[in-house]
mmCIF file with all atom_site columns, C-alpha atoms in Angstrom:
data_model
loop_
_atom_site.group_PDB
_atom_site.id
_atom_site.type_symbol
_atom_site.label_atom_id
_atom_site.label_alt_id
_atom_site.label_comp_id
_atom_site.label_asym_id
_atom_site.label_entity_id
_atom_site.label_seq_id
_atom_site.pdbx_PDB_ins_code
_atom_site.Cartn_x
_atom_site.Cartn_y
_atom_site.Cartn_z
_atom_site.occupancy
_atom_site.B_iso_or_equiv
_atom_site.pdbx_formal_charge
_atom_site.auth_seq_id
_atom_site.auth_comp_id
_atom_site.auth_asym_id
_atom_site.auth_atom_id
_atom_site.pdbx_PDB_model_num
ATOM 1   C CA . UNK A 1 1   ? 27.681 101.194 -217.330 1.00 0.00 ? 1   UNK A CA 1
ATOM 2   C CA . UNK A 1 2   ? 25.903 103.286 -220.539 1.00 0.00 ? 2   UNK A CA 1
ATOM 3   C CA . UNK A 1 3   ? 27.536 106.398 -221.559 1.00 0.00 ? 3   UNK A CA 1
ATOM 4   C CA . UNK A 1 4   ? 26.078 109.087 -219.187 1.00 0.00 ? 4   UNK A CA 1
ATOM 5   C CA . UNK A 1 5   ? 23.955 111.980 -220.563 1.00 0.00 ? 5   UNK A CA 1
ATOM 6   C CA . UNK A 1 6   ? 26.558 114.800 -219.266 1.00 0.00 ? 6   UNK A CA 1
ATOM 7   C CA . UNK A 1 7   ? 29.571 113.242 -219.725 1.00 0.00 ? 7   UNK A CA 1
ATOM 8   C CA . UNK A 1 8   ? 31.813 116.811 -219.380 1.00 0.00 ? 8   UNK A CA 1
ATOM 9   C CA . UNK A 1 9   ? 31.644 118.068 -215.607 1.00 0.00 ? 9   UNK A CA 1
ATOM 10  C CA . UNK A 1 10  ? 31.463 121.367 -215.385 1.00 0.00 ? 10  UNK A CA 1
ATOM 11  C CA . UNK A 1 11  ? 34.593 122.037 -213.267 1.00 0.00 ? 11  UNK A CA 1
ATOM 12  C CA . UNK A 1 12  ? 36.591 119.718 -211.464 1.00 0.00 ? 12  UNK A CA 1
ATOM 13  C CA . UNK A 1 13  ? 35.379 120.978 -207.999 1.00 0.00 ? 13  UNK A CA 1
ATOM 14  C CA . UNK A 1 14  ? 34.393 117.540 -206.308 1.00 0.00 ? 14  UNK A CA 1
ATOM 15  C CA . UNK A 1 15  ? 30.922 119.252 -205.089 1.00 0.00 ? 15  UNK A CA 1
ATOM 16  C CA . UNK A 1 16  ? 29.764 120.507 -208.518 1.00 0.00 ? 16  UNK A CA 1
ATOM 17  C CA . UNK A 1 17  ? 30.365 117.032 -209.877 1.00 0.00 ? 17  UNK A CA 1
ATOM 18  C CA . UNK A 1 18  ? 28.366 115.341 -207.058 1.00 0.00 ? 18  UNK A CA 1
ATOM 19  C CA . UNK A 1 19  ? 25.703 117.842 -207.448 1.00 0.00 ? 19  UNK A CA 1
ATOM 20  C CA . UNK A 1 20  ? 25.240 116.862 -211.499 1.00 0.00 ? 20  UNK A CA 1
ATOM 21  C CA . UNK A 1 21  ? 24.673 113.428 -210.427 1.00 0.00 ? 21  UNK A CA 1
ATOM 22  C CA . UNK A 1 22  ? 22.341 113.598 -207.228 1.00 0.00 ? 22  UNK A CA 1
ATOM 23  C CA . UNK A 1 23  ? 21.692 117.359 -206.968 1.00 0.00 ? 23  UNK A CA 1
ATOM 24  C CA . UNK A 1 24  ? 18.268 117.573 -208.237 1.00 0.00 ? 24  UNK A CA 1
ATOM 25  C CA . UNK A 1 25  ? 15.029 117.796 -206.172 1.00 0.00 ? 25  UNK A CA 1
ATOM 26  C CA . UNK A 1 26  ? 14.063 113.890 -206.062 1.00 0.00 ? 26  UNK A CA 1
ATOM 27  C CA . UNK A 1 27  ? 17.207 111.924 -206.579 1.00 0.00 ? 27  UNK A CA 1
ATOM 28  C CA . UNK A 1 28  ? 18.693 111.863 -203.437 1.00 0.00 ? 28  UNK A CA 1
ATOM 29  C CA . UNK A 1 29  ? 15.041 111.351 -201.849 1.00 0.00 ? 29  UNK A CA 1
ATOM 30  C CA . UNK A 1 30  ? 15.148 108.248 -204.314 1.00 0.00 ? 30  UNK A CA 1
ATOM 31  C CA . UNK A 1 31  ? 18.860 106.931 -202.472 1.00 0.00 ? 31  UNK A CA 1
ATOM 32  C CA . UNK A 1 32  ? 16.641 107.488 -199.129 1.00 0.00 ? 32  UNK A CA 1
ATOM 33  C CA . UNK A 1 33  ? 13.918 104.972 -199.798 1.00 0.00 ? 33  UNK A CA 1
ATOM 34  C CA . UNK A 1 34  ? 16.243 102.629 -201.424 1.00 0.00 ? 34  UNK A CA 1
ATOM 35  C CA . UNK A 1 35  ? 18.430 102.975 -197.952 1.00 0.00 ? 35  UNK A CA 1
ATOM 36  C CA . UNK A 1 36  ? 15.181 102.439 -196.082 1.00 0.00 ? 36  UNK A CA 1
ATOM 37  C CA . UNK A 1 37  ? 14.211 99.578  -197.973 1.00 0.00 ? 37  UNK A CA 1
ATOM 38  C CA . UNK A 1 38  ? 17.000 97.655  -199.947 1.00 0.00 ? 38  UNK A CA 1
ATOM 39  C CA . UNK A 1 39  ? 15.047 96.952  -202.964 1.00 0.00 ? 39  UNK A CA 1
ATOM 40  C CA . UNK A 1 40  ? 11.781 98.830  -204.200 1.00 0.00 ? 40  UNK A CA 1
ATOM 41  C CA . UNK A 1 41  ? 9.951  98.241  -207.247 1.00 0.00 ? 41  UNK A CA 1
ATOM 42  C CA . UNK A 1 42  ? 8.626  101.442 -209.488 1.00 0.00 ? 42  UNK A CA 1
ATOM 43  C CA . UNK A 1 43  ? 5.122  101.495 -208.145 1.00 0.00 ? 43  UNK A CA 1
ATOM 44  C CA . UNK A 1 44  ? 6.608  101.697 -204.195 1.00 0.00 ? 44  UNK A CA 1
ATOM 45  C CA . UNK A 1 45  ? 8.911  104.604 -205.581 1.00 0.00 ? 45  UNK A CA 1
ATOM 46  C CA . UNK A 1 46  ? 5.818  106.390 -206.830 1.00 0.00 ? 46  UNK A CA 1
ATOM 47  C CA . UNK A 1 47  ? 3.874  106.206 -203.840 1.00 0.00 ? 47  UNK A CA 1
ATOM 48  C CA . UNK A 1 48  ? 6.806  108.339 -201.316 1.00 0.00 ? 48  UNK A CA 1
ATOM 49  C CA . UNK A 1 49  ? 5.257  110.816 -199.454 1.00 0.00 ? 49  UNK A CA 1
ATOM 50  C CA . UNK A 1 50  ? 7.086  113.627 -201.462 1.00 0.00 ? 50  UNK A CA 1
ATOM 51  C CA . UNK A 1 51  ? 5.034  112.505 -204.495 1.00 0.00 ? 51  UNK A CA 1
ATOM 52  C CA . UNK A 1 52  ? 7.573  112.629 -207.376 1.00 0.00 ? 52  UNK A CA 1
ATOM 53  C CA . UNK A 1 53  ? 5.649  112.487 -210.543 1.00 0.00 ? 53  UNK A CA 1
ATOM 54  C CA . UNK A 1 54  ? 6.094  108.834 -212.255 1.00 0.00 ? 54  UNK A CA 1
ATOM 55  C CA . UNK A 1 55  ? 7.922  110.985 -215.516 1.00 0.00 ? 55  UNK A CA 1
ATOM 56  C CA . UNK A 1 56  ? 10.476 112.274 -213.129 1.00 0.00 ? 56  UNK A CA 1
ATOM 57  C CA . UNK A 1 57  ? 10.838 109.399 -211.217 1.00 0.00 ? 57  UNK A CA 1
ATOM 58  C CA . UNK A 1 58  ? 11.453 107.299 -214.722 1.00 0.00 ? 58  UNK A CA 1
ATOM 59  C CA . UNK A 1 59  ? 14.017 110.237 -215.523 1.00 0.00 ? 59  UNK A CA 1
ATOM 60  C CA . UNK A 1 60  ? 15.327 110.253 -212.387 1.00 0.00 ? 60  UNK A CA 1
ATOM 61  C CA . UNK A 1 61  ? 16.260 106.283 -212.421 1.00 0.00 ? 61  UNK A CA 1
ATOM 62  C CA . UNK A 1 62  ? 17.523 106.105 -215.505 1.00 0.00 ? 62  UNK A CA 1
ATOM 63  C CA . UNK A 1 63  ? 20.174 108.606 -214.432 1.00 0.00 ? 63  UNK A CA 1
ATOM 64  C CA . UNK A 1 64  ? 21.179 107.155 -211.322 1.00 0.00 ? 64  UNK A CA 1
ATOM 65  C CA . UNK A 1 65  ? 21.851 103.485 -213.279 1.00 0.00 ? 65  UNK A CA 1
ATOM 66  C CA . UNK A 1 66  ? 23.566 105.180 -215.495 1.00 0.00 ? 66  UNK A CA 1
ATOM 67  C CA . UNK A 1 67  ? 25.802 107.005 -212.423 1.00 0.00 ? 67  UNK A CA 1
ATOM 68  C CA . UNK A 1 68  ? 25.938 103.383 -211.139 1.00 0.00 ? 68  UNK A CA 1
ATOM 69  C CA . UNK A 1 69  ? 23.982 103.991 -208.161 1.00 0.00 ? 69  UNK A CA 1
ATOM 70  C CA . UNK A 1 70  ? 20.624 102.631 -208.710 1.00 0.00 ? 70  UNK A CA 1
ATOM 71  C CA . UNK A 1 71  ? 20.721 99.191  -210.510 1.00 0.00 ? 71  UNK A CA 1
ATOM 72  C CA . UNK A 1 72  ? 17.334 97.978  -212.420 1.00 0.00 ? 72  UNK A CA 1
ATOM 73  C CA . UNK A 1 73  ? 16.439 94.404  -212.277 1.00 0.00 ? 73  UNK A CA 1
ATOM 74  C CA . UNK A 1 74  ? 13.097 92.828  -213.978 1.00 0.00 ? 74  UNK A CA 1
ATOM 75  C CA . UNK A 1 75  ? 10.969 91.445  -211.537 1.00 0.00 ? 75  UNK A CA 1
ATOM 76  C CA . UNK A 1 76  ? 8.368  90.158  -214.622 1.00 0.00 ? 76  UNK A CA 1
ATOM 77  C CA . UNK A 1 77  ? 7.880  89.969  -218.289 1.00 0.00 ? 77  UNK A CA 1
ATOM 78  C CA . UNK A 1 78  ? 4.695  90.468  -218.757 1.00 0.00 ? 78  UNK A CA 1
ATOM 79  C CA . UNK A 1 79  ? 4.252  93.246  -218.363 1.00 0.00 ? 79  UNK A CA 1
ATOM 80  C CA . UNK A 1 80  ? 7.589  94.192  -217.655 1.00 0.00 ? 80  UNK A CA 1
ATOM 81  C CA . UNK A 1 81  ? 8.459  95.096  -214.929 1.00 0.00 ? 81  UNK A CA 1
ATOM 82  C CA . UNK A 1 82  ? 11.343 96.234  -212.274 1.00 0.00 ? 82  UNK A CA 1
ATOM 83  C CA . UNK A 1 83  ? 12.770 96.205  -208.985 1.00 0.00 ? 83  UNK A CA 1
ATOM 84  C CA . UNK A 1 84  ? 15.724 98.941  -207.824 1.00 0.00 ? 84  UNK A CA 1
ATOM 85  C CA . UNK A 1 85  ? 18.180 98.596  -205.385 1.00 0.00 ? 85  UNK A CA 1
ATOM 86  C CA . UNK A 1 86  ? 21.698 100.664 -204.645 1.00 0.00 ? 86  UNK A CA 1
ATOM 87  C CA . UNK A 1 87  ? 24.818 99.326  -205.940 1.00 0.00 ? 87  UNK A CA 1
ATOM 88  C CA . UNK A 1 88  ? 27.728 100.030 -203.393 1.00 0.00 ? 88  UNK A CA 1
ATOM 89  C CA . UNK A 1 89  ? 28.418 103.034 -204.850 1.00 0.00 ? 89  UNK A CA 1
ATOM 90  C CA . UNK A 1 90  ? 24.767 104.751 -204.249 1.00 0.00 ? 90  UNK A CA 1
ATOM 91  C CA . UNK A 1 91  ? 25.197 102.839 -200.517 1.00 0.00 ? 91  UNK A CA 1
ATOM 92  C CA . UNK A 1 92  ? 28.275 105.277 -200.296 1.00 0.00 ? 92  UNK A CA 1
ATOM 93  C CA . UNK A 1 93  ? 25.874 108.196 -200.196 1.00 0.00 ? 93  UNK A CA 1
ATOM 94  C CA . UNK A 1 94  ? 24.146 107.198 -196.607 1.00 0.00 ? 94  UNK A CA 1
ATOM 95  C CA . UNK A 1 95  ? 26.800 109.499 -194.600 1.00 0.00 ? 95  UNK A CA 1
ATOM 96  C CA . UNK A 1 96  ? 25.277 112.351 -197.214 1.00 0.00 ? 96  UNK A CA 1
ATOM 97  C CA . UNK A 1 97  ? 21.953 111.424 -196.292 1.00 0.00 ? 97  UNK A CA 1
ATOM 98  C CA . UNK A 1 98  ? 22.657 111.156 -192.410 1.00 0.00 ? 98  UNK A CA 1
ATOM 99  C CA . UNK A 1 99  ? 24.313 114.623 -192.414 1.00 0.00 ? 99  UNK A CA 1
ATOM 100 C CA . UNK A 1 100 ? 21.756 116.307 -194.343 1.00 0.00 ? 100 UNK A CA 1
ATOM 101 C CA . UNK A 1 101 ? 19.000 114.992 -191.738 1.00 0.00 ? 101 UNK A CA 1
ATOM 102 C CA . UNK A 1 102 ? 21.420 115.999 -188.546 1.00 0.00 ? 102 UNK A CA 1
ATOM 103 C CA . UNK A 1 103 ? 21.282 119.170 -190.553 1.00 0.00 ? 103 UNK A CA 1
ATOM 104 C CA . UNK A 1 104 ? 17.468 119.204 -191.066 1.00 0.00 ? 104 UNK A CA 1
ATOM 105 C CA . UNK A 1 105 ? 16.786 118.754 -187.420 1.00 0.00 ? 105 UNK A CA 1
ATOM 106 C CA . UNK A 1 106 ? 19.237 120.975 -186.441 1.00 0.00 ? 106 UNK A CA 1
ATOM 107 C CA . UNK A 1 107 ? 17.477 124.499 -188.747 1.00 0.00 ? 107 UNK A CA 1
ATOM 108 C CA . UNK A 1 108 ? 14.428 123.639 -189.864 1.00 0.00 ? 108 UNK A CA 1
ATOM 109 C CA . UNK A 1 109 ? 11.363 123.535 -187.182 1.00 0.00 ? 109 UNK A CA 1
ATOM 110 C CA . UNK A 1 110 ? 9.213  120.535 -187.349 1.00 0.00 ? 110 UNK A CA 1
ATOM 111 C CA . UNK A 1 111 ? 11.144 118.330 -188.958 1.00 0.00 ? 111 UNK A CA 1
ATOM 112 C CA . UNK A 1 112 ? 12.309 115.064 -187.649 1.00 0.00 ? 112 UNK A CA 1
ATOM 113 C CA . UNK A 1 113 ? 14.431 111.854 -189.159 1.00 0.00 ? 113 UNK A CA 1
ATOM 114 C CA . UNK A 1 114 ? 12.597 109.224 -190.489 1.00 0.00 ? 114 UNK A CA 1
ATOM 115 C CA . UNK A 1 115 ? 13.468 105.380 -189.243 1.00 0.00 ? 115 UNK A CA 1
ATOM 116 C CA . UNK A 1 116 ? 15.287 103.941 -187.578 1.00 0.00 ? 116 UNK A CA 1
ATOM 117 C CA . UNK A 1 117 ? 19.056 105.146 -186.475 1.00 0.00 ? 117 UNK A CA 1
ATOM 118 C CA . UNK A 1 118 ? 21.320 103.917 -189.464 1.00 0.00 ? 118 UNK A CA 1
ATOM 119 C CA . UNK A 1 119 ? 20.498 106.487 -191.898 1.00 0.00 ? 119 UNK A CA 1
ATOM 120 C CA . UNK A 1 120 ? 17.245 108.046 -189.726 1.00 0.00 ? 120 UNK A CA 1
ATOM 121 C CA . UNK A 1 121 ? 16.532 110.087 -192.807 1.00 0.00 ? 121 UNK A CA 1
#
């Protein structure tokens, strides 16, 4: 795995830590549609319904393969071109996911999980 881009946590709280990998507005919706979907190429990441900009999205990607959740495989060479798909690791983070959408449900009106029961996100 690359060197990571903060590589000094900020305390050793467990939370804080997870929070500088996947605490940012789009990552963990990123983990969600790679859940959903197993493998996704850039273009099917672009189009979520959240509509992360493609520069975040790029941003965003790079730092999850270099967390070792996300791992980038080329698809084509010309142009070039790649699929994304969790490693075990970013598969871990489904129980996140799952309570965060119990939690959605439970206190915010009109929201509802998405899929089907196994991570209903």
């Amino acid at each position: 795995m690359p060197p990571s881009r903060n590589p000094s946590p900020r305390s050793d709280c467990a939370i804080a830590g997870t929070l500088d990998v996947v605490g940012d507005r789009w990552s963990l919706l990123i983990v969600r549609d790679l859940l959903f979907h197993g493998e996704l190429r850039f273009a099917d990441l672009a189009t979520s319904d959240e509509g992360v900009p493609t520069n975040t999205l790029t941003d965003r990607l790079r730092r999850l393969e270099e967390s070792g959740i996300v791992v980038r495989e080329p698809y084509s060479d010309r142009p070039v071109r790649h699929r994304y798909r969790l490693t075990e690791r970013g598969r871990d983070l489904a129980p996140v996911l799952d309570a965060m959408a119990a939690w959605g449900v439970a206190h915010l009106p009109g929201t509802r999980r998405l899929g089907g029961r196994r991570g209903d996100h």
